[in-house]
Structure formats: structure tokens, C-alpha cells
Short mmCIF file of N, CA and C in Angstrom, two decimals:
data_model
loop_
_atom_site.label_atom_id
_atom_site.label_comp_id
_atom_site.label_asym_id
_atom_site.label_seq_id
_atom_site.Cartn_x
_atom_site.Cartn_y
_atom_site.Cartn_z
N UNK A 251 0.83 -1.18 0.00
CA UNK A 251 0.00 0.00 0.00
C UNK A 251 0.88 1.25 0.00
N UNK A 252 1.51 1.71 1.16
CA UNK A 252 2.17 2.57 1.42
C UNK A 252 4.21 2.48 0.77
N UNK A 253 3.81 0.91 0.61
CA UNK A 253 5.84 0.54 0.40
C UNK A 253 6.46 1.15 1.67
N UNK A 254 5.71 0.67 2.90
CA UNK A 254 6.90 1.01 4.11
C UNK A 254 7.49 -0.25 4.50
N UNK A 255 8.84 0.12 4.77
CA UNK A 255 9.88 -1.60 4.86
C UNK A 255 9.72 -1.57 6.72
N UNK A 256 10.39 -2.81 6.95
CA UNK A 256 10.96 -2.63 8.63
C UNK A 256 11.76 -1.19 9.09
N UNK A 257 12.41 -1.40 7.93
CA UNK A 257 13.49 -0.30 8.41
C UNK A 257 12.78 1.21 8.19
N UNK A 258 12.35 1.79 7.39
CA UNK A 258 10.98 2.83 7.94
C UNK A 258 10.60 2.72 9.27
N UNK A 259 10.03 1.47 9.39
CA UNK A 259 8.94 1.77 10.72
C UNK A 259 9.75 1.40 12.06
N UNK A 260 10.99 1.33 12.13
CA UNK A 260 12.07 1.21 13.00
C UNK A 260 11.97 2.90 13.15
N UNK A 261 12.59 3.70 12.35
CA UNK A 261 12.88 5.06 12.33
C UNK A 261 11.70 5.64 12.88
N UNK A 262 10.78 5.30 12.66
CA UNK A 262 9.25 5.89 12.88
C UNK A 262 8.98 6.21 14.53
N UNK A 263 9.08 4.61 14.82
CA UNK A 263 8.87 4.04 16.19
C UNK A 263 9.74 5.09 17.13
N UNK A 264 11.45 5.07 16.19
CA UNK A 264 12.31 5.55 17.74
C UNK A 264 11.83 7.41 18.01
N UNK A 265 11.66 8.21 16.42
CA UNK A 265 11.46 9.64 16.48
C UNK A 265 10.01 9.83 17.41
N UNK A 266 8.96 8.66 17.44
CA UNK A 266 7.49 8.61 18.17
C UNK A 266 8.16 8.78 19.41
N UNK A 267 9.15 7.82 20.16
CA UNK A 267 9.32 7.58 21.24
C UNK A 267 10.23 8.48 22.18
N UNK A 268 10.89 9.49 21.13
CA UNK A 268 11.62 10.52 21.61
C UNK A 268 10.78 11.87 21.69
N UNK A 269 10.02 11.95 20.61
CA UNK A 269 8.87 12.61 20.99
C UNK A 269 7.45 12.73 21.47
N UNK A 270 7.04 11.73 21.73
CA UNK A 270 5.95 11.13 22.78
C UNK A 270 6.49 11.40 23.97
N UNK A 271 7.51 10.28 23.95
CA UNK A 271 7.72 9.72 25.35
C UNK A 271 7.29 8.60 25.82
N UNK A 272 8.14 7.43 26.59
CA UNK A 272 7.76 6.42 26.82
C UNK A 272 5.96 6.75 27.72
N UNK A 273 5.74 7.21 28.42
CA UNK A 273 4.88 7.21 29.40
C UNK A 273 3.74 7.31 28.14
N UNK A 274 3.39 8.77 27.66
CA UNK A 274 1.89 8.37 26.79
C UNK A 274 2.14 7.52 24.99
N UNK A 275 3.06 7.12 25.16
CA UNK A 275 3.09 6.08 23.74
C UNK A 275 2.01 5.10 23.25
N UNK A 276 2.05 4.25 24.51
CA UNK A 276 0.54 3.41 24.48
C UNK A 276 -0.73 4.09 23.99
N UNK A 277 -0.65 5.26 24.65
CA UNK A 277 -1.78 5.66 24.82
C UNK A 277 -2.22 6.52 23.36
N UNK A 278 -1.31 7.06 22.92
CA UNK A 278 -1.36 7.70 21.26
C UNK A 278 -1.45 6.13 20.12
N UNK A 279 -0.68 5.57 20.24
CA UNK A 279 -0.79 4.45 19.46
C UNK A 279 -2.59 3.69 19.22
N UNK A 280 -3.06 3.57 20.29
CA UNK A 280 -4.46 3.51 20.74
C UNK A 280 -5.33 4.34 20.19
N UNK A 281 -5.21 5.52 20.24
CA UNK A 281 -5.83 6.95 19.45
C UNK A 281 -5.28 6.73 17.82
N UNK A 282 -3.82 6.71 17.24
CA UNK A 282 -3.68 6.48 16.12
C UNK A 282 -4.50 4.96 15.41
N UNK A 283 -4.54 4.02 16.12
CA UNK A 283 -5.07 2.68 15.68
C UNK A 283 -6.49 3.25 15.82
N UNK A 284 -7.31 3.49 16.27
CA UNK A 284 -8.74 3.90 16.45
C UNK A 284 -9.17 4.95 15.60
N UNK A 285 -8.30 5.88 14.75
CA UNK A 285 -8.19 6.91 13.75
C UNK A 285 -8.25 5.44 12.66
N UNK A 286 -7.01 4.82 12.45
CA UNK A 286 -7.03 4.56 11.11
C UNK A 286 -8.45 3.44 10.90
N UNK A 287 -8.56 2.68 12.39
CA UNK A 287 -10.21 2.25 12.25
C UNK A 287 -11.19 2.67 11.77
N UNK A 288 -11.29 3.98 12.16
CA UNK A 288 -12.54 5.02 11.47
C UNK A 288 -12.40 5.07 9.79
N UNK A 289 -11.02 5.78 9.47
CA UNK A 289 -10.68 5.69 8.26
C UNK A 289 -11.29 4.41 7.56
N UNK A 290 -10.70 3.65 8.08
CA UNK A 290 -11.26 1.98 7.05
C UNK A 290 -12.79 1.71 7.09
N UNK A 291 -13.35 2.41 8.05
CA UNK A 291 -14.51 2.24 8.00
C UNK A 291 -15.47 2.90 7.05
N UNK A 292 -14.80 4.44 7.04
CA UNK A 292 -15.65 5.67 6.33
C UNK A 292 -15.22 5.14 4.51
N UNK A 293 -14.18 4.19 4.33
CA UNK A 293 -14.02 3.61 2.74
C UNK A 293 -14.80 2.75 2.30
N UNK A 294 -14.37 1.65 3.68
CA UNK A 294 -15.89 0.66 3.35
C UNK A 294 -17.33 1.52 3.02
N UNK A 295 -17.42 2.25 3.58
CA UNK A 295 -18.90 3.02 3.78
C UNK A 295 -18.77 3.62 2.53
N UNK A 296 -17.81 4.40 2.06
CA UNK A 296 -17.61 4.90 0.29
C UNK A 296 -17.94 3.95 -0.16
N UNK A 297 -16.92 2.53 -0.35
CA UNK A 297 -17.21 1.66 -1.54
C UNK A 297 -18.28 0.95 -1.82
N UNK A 298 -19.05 0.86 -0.22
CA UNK A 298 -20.15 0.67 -0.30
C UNK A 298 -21.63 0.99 -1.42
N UNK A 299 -21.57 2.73 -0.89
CA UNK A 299 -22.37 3.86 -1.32
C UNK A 299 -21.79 3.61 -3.09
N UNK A 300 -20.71 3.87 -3.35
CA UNK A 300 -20.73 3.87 -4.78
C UNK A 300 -20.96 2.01 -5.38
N UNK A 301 -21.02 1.08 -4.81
CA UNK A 301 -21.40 -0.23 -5.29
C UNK A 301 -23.08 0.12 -5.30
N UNK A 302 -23.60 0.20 -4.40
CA UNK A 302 -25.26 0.55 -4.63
C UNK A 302 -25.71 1.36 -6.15
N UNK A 303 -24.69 2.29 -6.21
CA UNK A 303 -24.51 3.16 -7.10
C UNK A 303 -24.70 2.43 -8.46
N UNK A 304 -23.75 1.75 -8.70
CA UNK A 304 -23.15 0.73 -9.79
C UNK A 304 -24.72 -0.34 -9.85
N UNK A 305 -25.12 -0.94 -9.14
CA UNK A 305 -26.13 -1.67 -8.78
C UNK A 305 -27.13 -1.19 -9.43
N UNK A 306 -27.56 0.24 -8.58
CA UNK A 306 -29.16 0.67 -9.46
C UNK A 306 -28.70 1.07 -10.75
N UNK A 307 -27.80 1.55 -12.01
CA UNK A 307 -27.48 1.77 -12.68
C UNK A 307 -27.53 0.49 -13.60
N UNK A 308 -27.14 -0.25 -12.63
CA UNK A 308 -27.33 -2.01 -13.48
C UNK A 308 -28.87 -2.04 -13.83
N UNK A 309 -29.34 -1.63 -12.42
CA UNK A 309 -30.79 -2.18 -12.55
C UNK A 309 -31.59 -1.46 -13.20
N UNK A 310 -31.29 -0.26 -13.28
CA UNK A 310 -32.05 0.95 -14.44
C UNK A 310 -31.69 0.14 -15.54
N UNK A 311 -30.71 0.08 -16.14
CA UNK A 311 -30.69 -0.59 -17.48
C UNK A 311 -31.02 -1.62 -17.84
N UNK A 312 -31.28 -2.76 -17.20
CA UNK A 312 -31.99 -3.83 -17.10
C UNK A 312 -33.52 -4.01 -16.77
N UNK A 313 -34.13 -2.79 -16.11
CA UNK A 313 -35.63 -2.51 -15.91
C UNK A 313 -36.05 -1.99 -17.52
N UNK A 314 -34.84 -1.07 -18.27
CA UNK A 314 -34.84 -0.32 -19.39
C UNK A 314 -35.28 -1.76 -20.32
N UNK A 315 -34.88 -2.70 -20.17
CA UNK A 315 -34.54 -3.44 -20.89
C UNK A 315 -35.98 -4.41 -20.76
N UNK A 316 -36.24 -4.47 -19.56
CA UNK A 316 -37.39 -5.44 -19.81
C UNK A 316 -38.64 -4.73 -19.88
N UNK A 317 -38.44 -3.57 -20.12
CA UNK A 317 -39.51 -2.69 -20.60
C UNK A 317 -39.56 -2.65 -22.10
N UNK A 318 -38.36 -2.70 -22.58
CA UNK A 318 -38.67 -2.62 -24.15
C UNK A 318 -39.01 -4.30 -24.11
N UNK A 319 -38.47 -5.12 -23.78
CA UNK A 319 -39.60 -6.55 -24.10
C UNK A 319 -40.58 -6.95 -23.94
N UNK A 320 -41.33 -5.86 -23.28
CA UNK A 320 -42.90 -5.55 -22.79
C UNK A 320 -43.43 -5.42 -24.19
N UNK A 321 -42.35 -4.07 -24.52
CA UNK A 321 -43.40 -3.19 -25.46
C UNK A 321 -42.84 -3.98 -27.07
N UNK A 322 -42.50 -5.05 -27.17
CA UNK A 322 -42.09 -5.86 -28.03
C UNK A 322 -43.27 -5.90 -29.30
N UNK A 323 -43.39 -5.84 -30.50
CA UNK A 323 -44.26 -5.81 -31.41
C UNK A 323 -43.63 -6.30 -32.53
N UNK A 324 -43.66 -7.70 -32.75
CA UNK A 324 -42.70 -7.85 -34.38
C UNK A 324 -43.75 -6.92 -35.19
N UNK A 325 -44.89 -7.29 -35.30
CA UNK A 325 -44.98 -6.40 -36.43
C UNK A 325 -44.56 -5.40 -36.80
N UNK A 326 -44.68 -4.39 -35.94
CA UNK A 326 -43.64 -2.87 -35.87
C UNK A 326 -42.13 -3.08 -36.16
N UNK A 327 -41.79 -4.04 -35.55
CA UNK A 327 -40.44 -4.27 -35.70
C UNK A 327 -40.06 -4.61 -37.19
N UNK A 328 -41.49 -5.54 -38.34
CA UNK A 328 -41.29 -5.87 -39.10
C UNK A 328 -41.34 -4.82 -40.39
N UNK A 329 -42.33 -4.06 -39.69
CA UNK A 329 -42.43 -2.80 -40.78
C UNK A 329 -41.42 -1.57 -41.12
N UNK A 330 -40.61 -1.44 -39.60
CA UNK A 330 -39.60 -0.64 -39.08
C UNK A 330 -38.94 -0.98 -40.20
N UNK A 331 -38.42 -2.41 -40.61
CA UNK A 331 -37.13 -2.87 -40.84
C UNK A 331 -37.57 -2.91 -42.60
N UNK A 332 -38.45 -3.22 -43.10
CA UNK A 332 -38.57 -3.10 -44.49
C UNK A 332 -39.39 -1.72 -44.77
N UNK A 333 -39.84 -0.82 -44.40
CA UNK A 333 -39.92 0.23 -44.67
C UNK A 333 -40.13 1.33 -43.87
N UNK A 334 -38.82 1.72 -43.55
CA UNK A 334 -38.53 2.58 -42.46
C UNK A 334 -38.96 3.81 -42.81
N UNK A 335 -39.82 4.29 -44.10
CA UNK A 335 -39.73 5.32 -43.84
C UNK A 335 -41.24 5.74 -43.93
N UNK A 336 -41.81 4.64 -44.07
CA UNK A 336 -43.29 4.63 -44.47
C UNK A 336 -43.88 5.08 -46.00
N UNK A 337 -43.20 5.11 -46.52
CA UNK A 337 -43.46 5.65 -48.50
C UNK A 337 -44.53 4.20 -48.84
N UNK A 338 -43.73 3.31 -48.55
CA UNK A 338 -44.48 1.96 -48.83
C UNK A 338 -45.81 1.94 -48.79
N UNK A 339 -45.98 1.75 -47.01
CA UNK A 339 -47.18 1.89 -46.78
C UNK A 339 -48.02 3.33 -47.60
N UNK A 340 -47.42 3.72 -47.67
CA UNK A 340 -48.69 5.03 -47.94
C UNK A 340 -49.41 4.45 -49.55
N UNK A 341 -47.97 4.07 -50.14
CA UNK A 341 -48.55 4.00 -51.87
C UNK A 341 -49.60 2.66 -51.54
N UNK A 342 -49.62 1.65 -50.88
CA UNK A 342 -50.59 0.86 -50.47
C UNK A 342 -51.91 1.27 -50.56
N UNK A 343 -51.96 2.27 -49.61
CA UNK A 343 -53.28 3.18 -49.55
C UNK A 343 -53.23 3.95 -50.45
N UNK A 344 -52.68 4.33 -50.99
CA UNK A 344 -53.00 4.80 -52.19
C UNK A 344 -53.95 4.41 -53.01
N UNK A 345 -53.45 3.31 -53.57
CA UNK A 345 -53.61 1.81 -54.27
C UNK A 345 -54.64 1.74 -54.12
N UNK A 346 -55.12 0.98 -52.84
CA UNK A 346 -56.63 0.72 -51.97
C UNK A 346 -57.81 2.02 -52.40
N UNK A 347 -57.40 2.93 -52.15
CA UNK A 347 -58.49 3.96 -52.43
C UNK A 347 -58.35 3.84 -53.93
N UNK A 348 -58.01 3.98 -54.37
CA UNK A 348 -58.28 3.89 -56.10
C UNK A 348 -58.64 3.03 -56.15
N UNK A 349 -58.78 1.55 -56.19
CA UNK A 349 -58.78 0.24 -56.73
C UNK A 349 -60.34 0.68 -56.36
N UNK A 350 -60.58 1.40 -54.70
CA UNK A 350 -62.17 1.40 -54.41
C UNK A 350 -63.06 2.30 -54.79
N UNK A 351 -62.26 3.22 -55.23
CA UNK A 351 -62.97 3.86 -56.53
C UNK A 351 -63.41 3.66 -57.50
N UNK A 352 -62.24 2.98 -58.20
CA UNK A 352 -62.95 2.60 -59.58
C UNK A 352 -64.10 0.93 -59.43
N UNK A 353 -63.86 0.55 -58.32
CA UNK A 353 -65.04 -0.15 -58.27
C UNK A 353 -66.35 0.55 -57.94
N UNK A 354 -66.68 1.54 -56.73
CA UNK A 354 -67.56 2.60 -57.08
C UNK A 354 -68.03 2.77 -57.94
N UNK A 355 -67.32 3.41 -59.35
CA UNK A 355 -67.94 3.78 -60.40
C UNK A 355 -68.29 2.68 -61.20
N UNK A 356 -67.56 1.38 -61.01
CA UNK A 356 -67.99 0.31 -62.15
C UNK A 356 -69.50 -0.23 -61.41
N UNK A 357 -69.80 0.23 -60.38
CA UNK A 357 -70.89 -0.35 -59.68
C UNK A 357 -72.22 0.73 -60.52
N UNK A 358 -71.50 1.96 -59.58
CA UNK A 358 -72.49 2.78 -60.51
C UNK A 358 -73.01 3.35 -62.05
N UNK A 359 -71.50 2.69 -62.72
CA UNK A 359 -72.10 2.83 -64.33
C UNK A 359 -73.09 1.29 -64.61
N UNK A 360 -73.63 0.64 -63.57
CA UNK A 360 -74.49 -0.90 -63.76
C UNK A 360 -73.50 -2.00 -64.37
N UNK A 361 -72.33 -1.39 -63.76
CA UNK A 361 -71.77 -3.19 -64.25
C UNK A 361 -71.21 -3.10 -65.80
N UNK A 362 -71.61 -2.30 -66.19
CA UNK A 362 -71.35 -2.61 -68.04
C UNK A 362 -69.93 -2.40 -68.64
N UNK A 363 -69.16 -3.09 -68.43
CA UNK A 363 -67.73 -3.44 -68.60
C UNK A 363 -67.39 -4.05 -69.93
N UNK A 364 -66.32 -4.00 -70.35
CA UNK A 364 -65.92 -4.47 -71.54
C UNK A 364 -65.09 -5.90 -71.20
N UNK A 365 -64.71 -5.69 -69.88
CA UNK A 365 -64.37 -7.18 -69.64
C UNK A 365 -65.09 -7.77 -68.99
N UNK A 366 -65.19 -9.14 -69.36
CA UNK A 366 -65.93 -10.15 -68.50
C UNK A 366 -66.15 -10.35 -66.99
N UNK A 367 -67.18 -10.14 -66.63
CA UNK A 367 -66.99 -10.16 -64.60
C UNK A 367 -67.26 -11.36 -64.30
N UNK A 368 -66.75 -11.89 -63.61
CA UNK A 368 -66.86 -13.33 -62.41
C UNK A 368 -67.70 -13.13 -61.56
N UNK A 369 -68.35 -14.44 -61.83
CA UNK A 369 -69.54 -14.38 -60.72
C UNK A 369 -68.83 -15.04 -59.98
N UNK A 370 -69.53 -14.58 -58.55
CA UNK A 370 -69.16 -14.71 -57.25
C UNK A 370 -70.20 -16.05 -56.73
N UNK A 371 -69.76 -17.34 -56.16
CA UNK A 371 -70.11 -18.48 -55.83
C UNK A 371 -70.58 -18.64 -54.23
N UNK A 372 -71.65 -18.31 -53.98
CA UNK A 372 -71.47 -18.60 -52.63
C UNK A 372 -71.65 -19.91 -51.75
N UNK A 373 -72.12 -21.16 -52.66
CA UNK A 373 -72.04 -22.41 -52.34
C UNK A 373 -71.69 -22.79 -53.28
N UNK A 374 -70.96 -24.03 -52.88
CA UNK A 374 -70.18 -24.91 -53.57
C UNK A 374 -71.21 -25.78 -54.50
N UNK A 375 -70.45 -26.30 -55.68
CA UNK A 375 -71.64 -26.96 -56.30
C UNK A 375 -71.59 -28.13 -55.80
N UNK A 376 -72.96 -28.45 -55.61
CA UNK A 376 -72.99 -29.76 -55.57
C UNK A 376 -72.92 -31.23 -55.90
N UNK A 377 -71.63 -32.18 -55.14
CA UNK A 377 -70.71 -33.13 -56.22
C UNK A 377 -71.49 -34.52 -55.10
N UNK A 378 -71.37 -35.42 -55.93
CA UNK A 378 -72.04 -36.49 -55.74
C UNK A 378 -70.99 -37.30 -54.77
N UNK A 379 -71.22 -38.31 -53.78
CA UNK A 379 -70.12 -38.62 -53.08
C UNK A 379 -69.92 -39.74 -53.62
N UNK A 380 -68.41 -40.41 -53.42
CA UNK A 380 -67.85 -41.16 -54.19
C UNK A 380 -67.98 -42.54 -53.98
N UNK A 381 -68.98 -43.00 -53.61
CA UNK A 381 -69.63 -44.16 -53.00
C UNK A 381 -70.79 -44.63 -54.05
N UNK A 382 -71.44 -43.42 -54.13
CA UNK A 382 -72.59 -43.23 -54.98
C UNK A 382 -72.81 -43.00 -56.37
N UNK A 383 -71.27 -43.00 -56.95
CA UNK A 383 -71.59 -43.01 -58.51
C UNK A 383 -71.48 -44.27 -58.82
N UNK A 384 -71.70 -44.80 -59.91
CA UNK A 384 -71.42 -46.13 -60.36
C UNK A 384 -70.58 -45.94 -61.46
N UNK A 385 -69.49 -47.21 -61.72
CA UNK A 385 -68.91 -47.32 -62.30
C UNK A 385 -68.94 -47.50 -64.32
N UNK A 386 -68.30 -47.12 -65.03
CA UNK A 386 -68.77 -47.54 -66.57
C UNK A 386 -68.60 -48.96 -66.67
N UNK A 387 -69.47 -48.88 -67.67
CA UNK A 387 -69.99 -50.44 -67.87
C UNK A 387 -68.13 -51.17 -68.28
N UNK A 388 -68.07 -52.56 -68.26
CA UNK A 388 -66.88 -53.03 -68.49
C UNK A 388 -66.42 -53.45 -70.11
N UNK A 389 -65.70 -52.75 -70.35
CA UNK A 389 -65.52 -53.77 -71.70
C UNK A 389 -65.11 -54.70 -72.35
N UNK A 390 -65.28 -55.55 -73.06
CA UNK A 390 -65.36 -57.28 -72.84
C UNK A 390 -63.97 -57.29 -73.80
N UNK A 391 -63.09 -58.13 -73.12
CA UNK A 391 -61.66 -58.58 -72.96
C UNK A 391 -61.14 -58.02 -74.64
N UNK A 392 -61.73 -58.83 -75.80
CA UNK A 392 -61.51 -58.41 -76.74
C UNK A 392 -61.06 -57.44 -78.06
N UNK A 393 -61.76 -56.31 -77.28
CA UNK A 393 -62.08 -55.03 -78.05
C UNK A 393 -61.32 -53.77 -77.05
N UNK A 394 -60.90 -52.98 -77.80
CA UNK A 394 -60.47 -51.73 -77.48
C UNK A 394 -61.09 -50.90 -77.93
N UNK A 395 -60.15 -49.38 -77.10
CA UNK A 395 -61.50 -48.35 -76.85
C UNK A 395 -61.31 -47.52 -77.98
N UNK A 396 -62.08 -46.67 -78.71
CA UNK A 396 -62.07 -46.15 -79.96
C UNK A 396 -60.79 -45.55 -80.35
N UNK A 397 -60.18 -44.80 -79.07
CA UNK A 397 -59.23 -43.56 -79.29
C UNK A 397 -57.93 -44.70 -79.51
N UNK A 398 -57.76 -45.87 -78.99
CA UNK A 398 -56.80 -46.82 -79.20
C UNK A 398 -55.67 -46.44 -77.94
N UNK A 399 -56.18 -46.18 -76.85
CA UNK A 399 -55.30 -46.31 -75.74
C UNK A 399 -56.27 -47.51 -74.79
N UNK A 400 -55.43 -47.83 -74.05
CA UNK A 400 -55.86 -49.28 -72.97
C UNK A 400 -54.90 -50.15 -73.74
N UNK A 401 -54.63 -51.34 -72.87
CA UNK A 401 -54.02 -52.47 -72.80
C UNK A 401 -54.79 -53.94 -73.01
N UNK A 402 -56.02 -53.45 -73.25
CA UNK A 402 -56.92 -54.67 -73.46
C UNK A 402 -57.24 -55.27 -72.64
N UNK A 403 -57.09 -55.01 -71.41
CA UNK A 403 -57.70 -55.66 -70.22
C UNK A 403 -58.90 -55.14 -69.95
N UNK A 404 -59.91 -56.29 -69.09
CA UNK A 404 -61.07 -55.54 -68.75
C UNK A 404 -61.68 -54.69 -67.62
N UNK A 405 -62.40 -53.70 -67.84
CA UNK A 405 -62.64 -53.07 -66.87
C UNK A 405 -61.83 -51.78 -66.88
N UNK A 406 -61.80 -51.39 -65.62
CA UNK A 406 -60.91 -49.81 -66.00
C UNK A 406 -60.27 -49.84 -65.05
N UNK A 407 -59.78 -51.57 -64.21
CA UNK A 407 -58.52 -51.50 -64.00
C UNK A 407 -57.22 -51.13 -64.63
N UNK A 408 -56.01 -51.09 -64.76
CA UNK A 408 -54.85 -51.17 -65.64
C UNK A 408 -54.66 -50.28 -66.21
N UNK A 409 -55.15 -48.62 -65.74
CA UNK A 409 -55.06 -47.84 -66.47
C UNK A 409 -55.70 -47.66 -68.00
N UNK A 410 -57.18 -47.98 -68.36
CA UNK A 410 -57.74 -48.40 -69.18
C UNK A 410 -58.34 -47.02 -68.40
N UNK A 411 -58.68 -46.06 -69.75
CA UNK A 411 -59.86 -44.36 -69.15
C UNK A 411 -61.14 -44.92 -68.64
N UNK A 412 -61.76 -44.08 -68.23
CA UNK A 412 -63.10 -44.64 -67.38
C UNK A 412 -64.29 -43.71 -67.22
N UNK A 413 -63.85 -42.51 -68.53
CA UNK A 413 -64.53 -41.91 -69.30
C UNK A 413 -65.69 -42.23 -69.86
N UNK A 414 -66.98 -42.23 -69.68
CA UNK A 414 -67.77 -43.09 -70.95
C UNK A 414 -67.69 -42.60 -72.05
N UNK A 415 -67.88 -41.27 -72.39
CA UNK A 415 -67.80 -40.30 -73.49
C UNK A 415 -66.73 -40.62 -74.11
N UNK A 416 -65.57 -41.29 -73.55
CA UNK A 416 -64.11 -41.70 -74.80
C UNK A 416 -64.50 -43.01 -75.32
N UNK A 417 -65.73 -43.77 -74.95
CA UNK A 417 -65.23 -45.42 -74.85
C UNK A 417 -66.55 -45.62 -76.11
N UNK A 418 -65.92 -46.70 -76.91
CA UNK A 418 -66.45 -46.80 -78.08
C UNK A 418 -67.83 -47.94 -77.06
N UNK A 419 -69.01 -47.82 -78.45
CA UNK A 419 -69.86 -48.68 -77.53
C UNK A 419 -70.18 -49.88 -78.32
#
């Protein structure tokens, strides 16, 4: 700490003892040891005070921290990151209002378009379940089917079509 050797505190001791004096030596030594007690105490008590210090500073930034994982939003995060500046989004809406415009007006000129409109399906058509159709009649070992595909086997095993409309009669 200090780099004091023996030989320092030899010199120390005899100039104390010539100027003390044997009689109150004890008694200053006692007062000096009880000084540097205090001292060590009032550092601890610093290093203390500034570790608390260090501590809530930890803990501010770490409260900082689980506050932004509160306020966590990929989406935001996702929009942040591909269009930070919002141009994107806007021409979107852009887009949207026009597109709903000109449907507006195609509503209100009655529909009469030069291109074809799609009708809109709101039930599915109705398909027969596959239990319930019956199969085409079989055709007898001999004969093939008009178009000249099949293998001549019967039935519409073997990859033989199963079309009636292709199959000669």
C-alpha cells in the first residue's frame, strides 16, 4: 500500500518515542489505531455507497430493458425494418383507395364493362359422393377403346380411361 519496509517503521517508532515519550506512547498508538479504524470504516462506507450506485445503474438498465420486451411488437419491428420510412405503406393506400374507386364507379355505371366479370359463388356446387356413382360399364376382354389407348384388359382397371364419353360402344 504505502511501500513502508521494517526499516521505515524502525525510524518511525524511535522519532514517536523521543517525541511522545515512553509514558503516553501506548496511549497515542491507541488513538492512532482507532483513527485509522474510522478511516477503514468511512471507505468501506464509500465503496459501499458507490457499489449501490453501480447496482441501481445495473438495474435501471436492465428494468430499461425489460420494458422494451414488454413493449415488443414484431410487427412494428417488421415494418420498421422493411420500410422505415413509411413511402411503402402510404402508396398501399394509395392503391386501396383507387382500386375502391374505380369499383364505385364500375358499380355505378351498372356493371357494363368491356371485360368479362366473375360471378361470385357462394355455395359450392354440388358433387355427388364417391360411393354413390357407379362405375362404366366393363368392356369385354376383346375389343379396345375407340381412341386406341388401354391395354386390353377388362374393366378400367390397368389404367384403361373410365370416361364413358371416350369409350367406343
Amino acid at each position: 500500500m504505502l511501500d513502508i519496509g521494517w526499516a521505515e517503521m524502525g525510524v518511525v517508532a524511535v522519532i514517536a518515542l523521543l517525541v511522545i515519550g515512553p509514558k503516553e506512547l501506548p496511549r497515542t498508538m491507541r488513538q492512532v489505531a482507532h483513527w485509522f479504524g474510522k478511516a477503514r470504516g468511512l471507505a468501506r462506507e464509500f465503496q459501499s455507497g458507490l457499489d449501490d450506485i453501480v447496482r441501481e445503474a445495473d438495474l435501471d438498465d436492465a428494468r430499461k430493458a425489460l420494458n422494451a420486451t414488454r413493449d415488443f411488437s414484431p410487427n412494428k419491428m417488421l415494418s420498421d425494418t422493411i420500410d422505415p420510412t413509411g413511402s411503402v405503406k402510404e402508396e398501399i393506400k394509395d392503391l386501396e383507395k383507387t382500386a375502391k374507386s374505380d369499383a364505385v364507379d364500375d358499380v355505378d355505371a351498372g356493371g357494363q364493362d368491356d371485360a368479362p366479370q366473375a360471378a361470385i359463388v357462394k355455395q359450392p356446387a354440388q358433387v355427388a359422393p364417391a360411393h354413390s356413382v357407379t362405375p362404366p360399364p366393363a368392356v369385354p376382354a376383346g375389343t379396345a377403346p375407340a381412341d386406341g389407348a388401354g391395354s386390353g384388359s377388362s374393366g378400367s382397371a390397368g389404367g384403361a380411361e373410365t370416361d364413358p364419353s371416350k369409350q367406343s360402344a
